[in-house]
Amino acid sequence: MLHVSAQEYGRCPTSFSCGYLGNITFPFTVTKSPHSGVLALSGCDHNDTTAIKSIQLGKTPSEQSLIVTYVDRDIITVIDEAQRNNLRSKNCRAFHNLTLPPTSSLASFYIKYNITMFKCNHSLSVTPPKLYVKYANCSGYNIYYDPQNVDKPPGFKVPSSLAQCTVFQVATRDLPSYDPFDFLSPGISIEVQLSDDCNKCRRHQGGRCQLDIHGKFLCDQGSRIWLLKILVLGVGV
């Protein structure tokens, strides 16, 4: 997310054309106008409308570059090809967190369909809670999960017996079973949850959300102010 002046921000269109995805709107934007949203897509300006569109979630070009398959309001669905290969080959590298953008005063990010899992080294003495499933086919560690704990409910607490283990969330495509490779998914739906300040800015003040040069929230109402000036001038004519 870039910190920009209101003058730059005023140049943000209400939507961007993005090939097979159609028109995308805030909170999404394009890489040529990163200040116009909270998550930028690349490939939207390609002459071939069928060309792949992608998002970059990591800090380097080779890290977490994901193919975008669908955008709907505040949800973007992507395919992680590396995860697809891990699942096909039943590779334990599939058990890892997806790198999501950090939470800011604009928005937070959430994997919409997920399950919480625990990676516990063999050196730990673990007694998992009742109903937890143990997957023991990884070298050096076991995986534990509750088949009923899909989409990590609010107030979820890490069981004390698993407190020393690494906790992570992975995308799912089906109801959990005893073999995690049967229900984990390379398709990931990421939901952008706008902050209360951003929602208030957009819905009640007619503004646009951005960060100022100090990284603090700013509700830019430049376009609305200019519209009011035009209306006032029109009335006075």
PDB file of N, CA and C in Angstrom, residues 227-237:
ATOM      1  N   LEU A 227     -17.458  18.170  -6.152  1.00  0.00           N
ATOM      2  CA  LEU A 227     -18.829  18.020  -6.631  1.00  0.00           C
ATOM      3  C   LEU A 227     -19.743  19.030  -5.948  1.00  0.00           C
ATOM      4  N   LEU A 228     -19.554  19.224  -4.641  1.00  0.00           N
ATOM      5  CA  LEU A 228     -20.370  20.187  -3.908  1.00  0.00           C
ATOM      6  C   LEU A 228     -20.126  21.607  -4.416  1.00  0.00           C
ATOM      7  N   LYS A 229     -18.853  21.907  -4.727  1.00  0.00           N
ATOM      8  CA  LYS A 229     -18.535  23.234  -5.245  1.00  0.00           C
ATOM      9  C   LYS A 229     -19.236  23.472  -6.583  1.00  0.00           C
ATOM     10  N   ILE A 230     -19.221  22.448  -7.431  1.00  0.00           N
ATOM     11  CA  ILE A 230     -19.870  22.562  -8.735  1.00  0.00           C
ATOM     12  C   ILE A 230     -21.368  22.785  -8.570  1.00  0.00           C
ATOM     13  N   LEU A 231     -21.971  22.022  -7.618  1.00  0.00           N
ATOM     14  CA  LEU A 231     -23.407  22.158  -7.381  1.00  0.00           C
ATOM     15  C   LEU A 231     -23.750  23.551  -6.865  1.00  0.00           C
ATOM     16  N   VAL A 232     -22.917  24.066  -5.946  1.00  0.00           N
ATOM     17  CA  VAL A 232     -23.157  25.398  -5.392  1.00  0.00           C
ATOM     18  C   VAL A 232     -23.044  26.453  -6.484  1.00  0.00           C
ATOM     19  N   LEU A 233     -21.993  26.326  -7.314  1.00  0.00           N
ATOM     20  CA  LEU A 233     -21.817  27.276  -8.409  1.00  0.00           C
ATOM     21  C   LEU A 233     -22.994  27.219  -9.375  1.00  0.00           C
ATOM     22  N   GLY A 234     -23.486  25.987  -9.606  1.00  0.00           N
ATOM     23  CA  GLY A 234     -24.618  25.814 -10.517  1.00  0.00           C
ATOM     24  C   GLY A 234     -25.866  26.487  -9.987  1.00  0.00           C
ATOM     25  N   VAL A 235     -26.058  26.374  -8.671  1.00  0.00           N
ATOM     26  CA  VAL A 235     -27.237  26.991  -8.054  1.00  0.00           C
ATOM     27  C   VAL A 235     -27.145  28.505  -8.116  1.00  0.00           C
ATOM     28  N   GLY A 236     -25.906  29.008  -7.994  1.00  0.00           N
ATOM     29  CA  GLY A 236     -25.731  30.458  -7.969  1.00  0.00           C
ATOM     30  C   GLY A 236     -25.830  31.118  -9.325  1.00  0.00           C
ATOM     31  N   VAL A 237     -25.784  30.302 -10.389  1.00  0.00           N
ATOM     32  CA  VAL A 237     -25.827  30.884 -11.738  1.00  0.00           C
ATOM     33  C   VAL A 237     -27.239  31.371 -12.076  1.00  0.00           C
TER      34      VAL A 237
END
